[in-house]
Coordinates of C-alpha atoms and ligand atoms in Angstrom, one line a residue:
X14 CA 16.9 -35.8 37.4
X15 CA 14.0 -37.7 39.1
X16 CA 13.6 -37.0 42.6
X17 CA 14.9 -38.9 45.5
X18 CA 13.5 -41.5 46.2
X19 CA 11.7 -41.7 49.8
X20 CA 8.3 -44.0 49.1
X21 CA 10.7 -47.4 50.3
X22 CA 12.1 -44.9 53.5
X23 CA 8.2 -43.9 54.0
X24 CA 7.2 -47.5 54.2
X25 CA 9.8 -48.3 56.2
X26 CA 8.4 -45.9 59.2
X27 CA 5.2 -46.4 59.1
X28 CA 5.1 -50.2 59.2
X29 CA 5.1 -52.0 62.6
X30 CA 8.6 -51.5 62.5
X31 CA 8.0 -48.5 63.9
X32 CA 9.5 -46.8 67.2
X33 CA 9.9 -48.6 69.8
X34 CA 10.5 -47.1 73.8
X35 CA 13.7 -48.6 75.8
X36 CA 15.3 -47.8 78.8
X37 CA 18.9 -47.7 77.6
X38 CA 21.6 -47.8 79.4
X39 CA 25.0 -45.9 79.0
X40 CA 27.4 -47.9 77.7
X41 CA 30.1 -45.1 77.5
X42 CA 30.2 -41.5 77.8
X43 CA 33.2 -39.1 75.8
X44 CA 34.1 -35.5 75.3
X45 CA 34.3 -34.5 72.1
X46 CA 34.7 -30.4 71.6
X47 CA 32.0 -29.2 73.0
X48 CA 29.9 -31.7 72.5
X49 CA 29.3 -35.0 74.8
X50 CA 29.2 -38.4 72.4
X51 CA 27.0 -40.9 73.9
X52 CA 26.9 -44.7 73.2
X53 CA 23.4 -46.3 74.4
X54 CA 22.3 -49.4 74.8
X55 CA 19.1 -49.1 72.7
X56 CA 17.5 -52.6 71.5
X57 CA 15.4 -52.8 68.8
X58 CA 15.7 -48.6 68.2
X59 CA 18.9 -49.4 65.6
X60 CA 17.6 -52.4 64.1
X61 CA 14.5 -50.0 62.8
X62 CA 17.5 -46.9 62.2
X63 CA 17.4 -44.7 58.6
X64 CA 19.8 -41.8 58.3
X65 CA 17.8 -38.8 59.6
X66 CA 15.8 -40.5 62.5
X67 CA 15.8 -39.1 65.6
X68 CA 15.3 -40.2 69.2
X69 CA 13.1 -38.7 72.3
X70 CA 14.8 -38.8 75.2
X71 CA 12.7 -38.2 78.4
X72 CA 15.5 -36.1 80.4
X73 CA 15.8 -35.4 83.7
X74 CA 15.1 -37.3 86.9
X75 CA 13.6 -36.6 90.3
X76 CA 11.3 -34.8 91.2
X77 CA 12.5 -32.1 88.0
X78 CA 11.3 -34.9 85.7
X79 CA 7.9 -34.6 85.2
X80 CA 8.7 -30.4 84.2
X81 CA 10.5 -31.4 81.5
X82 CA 8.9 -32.5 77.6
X83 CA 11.4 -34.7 76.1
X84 CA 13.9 -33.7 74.0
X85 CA 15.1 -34.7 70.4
X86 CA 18.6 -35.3 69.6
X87 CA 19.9 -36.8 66.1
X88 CA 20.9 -40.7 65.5
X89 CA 24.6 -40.7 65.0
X90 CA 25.5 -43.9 64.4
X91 CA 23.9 -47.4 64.8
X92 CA 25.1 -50.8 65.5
X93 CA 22.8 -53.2 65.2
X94 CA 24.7 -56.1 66.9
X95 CA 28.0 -56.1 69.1
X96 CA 29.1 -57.4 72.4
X97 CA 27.0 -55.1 74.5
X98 CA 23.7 -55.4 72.1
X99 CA 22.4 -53.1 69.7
X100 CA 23.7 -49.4 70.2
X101 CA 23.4 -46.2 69.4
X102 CA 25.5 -42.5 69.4
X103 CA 24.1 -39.5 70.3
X104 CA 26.0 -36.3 70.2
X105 CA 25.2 -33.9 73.0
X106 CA 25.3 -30.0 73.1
X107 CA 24.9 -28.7 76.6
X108 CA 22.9 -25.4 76.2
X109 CA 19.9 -25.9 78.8
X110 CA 18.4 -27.9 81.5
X111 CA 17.5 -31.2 79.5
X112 CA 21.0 -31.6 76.8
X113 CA 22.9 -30.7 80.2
X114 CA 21.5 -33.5 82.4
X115 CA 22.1 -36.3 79.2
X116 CA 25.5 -35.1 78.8
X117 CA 26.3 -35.5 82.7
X118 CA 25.4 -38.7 82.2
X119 CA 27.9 -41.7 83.2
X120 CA 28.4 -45.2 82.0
X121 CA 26.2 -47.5 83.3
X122 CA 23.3 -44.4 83.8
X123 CA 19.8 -45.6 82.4
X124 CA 17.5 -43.3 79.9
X125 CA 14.4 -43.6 79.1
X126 CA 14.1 -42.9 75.0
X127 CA 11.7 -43.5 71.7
X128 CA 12.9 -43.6 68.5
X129 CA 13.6 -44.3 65.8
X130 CA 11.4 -41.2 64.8
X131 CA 10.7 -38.7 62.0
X132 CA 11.1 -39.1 58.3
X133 CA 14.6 -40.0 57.1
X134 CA 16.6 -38.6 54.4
X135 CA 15.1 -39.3 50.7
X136 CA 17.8 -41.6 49.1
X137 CA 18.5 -41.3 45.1
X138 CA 18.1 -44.3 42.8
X139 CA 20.7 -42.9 41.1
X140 CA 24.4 -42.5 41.5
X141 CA 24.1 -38.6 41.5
X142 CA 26.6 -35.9 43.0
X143 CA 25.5 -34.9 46.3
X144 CA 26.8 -32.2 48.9
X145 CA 26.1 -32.6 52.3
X146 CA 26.1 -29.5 54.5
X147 CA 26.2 -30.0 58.6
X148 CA 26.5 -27.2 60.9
X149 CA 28.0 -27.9 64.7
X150 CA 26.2 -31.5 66.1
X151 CA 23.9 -31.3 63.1
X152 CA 26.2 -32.5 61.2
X153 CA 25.9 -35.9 63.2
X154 CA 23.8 -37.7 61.0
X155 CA 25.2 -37.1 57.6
X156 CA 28.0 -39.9 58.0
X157 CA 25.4 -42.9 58.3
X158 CA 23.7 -41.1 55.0
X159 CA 27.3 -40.8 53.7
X160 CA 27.9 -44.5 53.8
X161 CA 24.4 -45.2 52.2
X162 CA 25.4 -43.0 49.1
X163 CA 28.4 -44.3 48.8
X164 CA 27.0 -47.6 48.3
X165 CA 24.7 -46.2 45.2
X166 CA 27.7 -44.9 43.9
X167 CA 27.1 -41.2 44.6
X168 CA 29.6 -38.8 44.4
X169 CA 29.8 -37.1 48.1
X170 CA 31.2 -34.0 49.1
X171 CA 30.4 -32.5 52.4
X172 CA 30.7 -28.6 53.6
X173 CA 30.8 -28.3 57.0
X174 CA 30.4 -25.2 59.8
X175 CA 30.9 -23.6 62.8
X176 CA 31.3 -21.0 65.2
X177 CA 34.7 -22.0 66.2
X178 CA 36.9 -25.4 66.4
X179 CA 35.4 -26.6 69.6
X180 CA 31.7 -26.8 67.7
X181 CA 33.2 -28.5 64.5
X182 CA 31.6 -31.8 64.2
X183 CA 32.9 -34.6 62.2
X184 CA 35.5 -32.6 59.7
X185 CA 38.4 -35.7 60.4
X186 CA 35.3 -38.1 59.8
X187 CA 34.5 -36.4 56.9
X188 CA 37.9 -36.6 55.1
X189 CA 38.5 -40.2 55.5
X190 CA 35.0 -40.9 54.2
X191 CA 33.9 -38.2 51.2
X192 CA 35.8 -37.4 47.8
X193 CA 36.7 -33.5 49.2
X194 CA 35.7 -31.8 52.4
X195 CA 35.6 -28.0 52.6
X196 CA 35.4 -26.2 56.4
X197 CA 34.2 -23.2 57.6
X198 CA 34.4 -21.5 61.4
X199 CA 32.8 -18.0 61.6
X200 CA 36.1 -17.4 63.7
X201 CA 38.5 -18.6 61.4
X202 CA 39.9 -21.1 64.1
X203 CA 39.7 -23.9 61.2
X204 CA 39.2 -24.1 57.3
X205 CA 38.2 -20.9 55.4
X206 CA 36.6 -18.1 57.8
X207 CA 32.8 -17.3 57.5
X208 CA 29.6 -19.2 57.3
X209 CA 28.3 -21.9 55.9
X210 CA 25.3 -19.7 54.7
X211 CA 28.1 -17.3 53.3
X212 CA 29.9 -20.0 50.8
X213 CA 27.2 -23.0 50.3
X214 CA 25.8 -21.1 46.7
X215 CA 29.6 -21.1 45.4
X216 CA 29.9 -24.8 46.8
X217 CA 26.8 -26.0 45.3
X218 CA 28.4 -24.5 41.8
X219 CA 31.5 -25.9 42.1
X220 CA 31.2 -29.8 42.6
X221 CA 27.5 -29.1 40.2
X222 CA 25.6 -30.7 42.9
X223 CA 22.3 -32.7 42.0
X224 CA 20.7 -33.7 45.8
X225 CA 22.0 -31.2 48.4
X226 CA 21.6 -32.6 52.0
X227 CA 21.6 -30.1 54.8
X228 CA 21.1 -30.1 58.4
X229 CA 21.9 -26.8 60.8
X230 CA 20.1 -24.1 61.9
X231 CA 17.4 -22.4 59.8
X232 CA 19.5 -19.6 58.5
X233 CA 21.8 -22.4 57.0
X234 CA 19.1 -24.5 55.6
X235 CA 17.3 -22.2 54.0
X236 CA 20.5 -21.0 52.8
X237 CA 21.5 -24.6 51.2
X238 CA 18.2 -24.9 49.9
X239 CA 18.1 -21.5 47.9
X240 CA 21.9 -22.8 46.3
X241 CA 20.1 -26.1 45.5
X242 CA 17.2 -24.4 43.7
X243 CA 19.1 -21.7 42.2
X244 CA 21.7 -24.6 40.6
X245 CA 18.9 -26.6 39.6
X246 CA 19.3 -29.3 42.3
X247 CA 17.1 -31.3 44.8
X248 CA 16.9 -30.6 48.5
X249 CA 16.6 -32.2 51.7
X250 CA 16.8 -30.2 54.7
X251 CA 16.6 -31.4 58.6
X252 CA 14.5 -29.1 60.7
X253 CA 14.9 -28.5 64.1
X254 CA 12.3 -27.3 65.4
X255 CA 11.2 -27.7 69.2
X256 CA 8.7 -31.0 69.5
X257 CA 6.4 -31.3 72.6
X258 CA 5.5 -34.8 72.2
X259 CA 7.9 -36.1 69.2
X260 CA 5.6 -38.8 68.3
X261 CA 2.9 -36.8 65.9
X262 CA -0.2 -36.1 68.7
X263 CA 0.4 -32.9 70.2
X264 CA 0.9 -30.8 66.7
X265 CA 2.9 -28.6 69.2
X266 CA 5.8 -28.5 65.9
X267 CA 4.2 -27.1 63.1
X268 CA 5.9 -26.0 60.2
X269 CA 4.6 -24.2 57.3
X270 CA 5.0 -26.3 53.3
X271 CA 4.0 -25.5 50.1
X272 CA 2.3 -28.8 49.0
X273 CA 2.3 -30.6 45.9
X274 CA -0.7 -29.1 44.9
X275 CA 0.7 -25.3 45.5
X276 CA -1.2 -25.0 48.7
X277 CA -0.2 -23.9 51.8
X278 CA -0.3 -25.6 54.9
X279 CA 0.8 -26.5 58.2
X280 CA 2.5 -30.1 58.7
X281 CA 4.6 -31.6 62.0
X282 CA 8.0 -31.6 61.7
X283 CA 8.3 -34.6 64.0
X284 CA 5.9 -36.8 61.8
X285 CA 5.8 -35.1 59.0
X286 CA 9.3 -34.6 58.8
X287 CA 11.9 -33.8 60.4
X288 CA 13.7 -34.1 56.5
X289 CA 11.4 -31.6 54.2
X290 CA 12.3 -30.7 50.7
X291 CA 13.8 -27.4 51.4
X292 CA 11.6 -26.0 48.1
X293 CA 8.8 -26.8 50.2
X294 CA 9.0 -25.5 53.2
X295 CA 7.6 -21.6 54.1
X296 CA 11.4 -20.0 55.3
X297 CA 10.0 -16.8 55.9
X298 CA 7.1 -18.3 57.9
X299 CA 9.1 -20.3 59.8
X300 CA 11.0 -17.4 61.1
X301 CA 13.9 -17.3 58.4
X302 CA 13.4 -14.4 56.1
Ligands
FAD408 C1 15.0 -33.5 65.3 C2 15.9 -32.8 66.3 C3 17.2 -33.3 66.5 C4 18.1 -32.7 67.4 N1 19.3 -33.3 67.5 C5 20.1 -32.7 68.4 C6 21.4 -33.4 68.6 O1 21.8 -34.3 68.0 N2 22.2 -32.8 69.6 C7 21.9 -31.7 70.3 O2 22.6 -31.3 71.2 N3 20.7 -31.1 70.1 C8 19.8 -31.6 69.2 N4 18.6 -31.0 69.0 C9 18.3 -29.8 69.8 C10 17.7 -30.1 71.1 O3 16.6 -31.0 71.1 C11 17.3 -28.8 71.8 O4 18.3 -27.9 71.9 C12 16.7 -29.0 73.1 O5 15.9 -27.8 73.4 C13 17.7 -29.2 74.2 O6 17.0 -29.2 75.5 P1 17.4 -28.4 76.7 O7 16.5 -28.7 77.8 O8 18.9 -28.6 77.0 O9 17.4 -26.9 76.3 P2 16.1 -25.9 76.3 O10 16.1 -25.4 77.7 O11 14.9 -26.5 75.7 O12 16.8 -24.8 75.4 C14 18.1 -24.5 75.3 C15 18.4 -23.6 74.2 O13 18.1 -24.3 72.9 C16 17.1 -23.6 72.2 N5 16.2 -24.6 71.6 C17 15.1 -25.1 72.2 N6 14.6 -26.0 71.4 C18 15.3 -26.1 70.3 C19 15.3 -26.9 69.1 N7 14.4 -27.8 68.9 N8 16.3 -26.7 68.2 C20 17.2 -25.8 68.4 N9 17.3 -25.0 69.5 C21 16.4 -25.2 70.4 C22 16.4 -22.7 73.2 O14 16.0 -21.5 72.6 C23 17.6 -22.4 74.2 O15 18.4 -21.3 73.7 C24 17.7 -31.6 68.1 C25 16.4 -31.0 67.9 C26 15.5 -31.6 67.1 C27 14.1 -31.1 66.9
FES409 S1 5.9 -32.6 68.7 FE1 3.9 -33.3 69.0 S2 3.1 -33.5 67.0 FE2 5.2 -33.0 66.7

């Protein structure tokens, strides 16, 4: 099977459609689990949207601003044109100073963000049989790529993980949208107990995946991209991996990829990436052995 195909996606963000930097206002603000599920008034950032771009958000205000790089978080979901303007949904996890502050925010609050950013997902030409694997919030920006598959025909089946319930992103999402939806908590509090890393080889088997989309920590990307090479598949993996400047300058993000040409070397996942083929990139370098 040829390889997705991303030359279309690459134009696309490096044009002068490129990112653009709003002030956005809140427009609503919801728990969901643990997370916090934000909708932002964002013009022009979802008109120039691809599943797998990300936003910067400068967090933080005061005098604790300026202390603070800005912090990534995934595109949800897009709308382009609605009552309020163009929007788009973050999906918070509080776990330190910055994702805390966003997802006090209220409605009506104003935040300063960049984005579209980053590389999106690689799309078949093809209608092929893809799995898409999304750990916790990860798993946020699979459903846009969902409906884009879905629309070339793909078959879709998605695996998705977590520690427990509460960090579950998506899983009712998932059912309404994909042909079959397996869940996994590490407590067994949904679905079949373990980890995604633990039954994504047997998943990839099972539905004989061809393109296997993953997003998630590192030990469950490289995980989903040893099933994809060991069954013969493609994959593209979404890196998290902590960007100073998000916008290509600083090379503060570098992450080590076996090119084309067999050669190592050290690219930026913000720029670069964040989507790499997951036979590409360096695991054990990266700190995933
Ligand atoms: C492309 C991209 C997309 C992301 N999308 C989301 C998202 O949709 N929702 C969401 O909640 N978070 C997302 N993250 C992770 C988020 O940007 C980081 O967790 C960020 O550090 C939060 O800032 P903080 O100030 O709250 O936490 P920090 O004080 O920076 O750190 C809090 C904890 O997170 C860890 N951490 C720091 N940087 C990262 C990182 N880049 N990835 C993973 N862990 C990190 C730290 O070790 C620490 O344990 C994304 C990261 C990237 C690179
Ligand atoms: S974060 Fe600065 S180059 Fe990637």
């Amino acid at each position: 099977m040829a390889p997705p195909d991303r030359s279309g996606a690459d134009r696309e963000v490096t044009s002068e459609r490129g990112p653009v930097h709003v002030v956005a206002e809140v427009l609503s603000a919801k728990k969901l689990g643990a997370f916090r599920h934000l909708t932002l008034v964002a013009p022009g950032v979802a008109e120039r949207y691809r599943p797998g771009n990300f936003v910067a958000v400068s967090v933080g205000d005061g005098p604790s601003r300026g202390l603070l790089a800005r912090r990534s978080f995934w595109i949800h979901r897009v709308r382009p044109t609605g009552s309020h303007g163009a929007t788009i949904e973050l999906v918070v996890e509080p776990t330190g100073v910055g994702s805390t502050w966003l997802a006090g925010l209220s409605q009506g609050d104003r935040v300063e963000l960049t984005g579209p950013l980053g590389r999106p997902f690689a799309q078949p030409k093809e209608p092929v049989t893809c799995l898409l694997v999304g750990e916790g919030y990860a798993a946020a920006p699979l459903f846009p790529l969902v409906e884009r598959l879905r629309e070339r025909f793909c078959v879709v089946t998605m695996l998705l993980g977590a520690p427990d319930e509460q960090h579950l992103f998506g899983a009712l999402e998932a059912r309404r949208s994909v042909t079959e939806v397996k869940v996994v908590t590490a407590d067994g509090s949904v679905g079949t107990k373990g980890t995604i890393a633990q039954v994504v080889g047997e998943v990839v088997q099972k539905v004989e995946a061809d393109v296997v989309y993953a997003t998630g920590s590192r030990e469950t990307l490289h995980a989903a991209a040893l099933a994809a090479e060991e069954q013969g598949a493609w994959s593209q993996t979404a890196l998290e991996v902590a960007q100073p400047c998000a916008t290509g300058l600083c090379h503060g993000c570098a992450v080590p990829v076996v090119g084309e040409d067999g050669v190592g070397r050290r690219v930026r996942a913000c720029a670069d990436g964040p989507v790499f083929r997951g036979d590409r990139v360096q695991w054990a370098e990266l700190g995933v052995s």
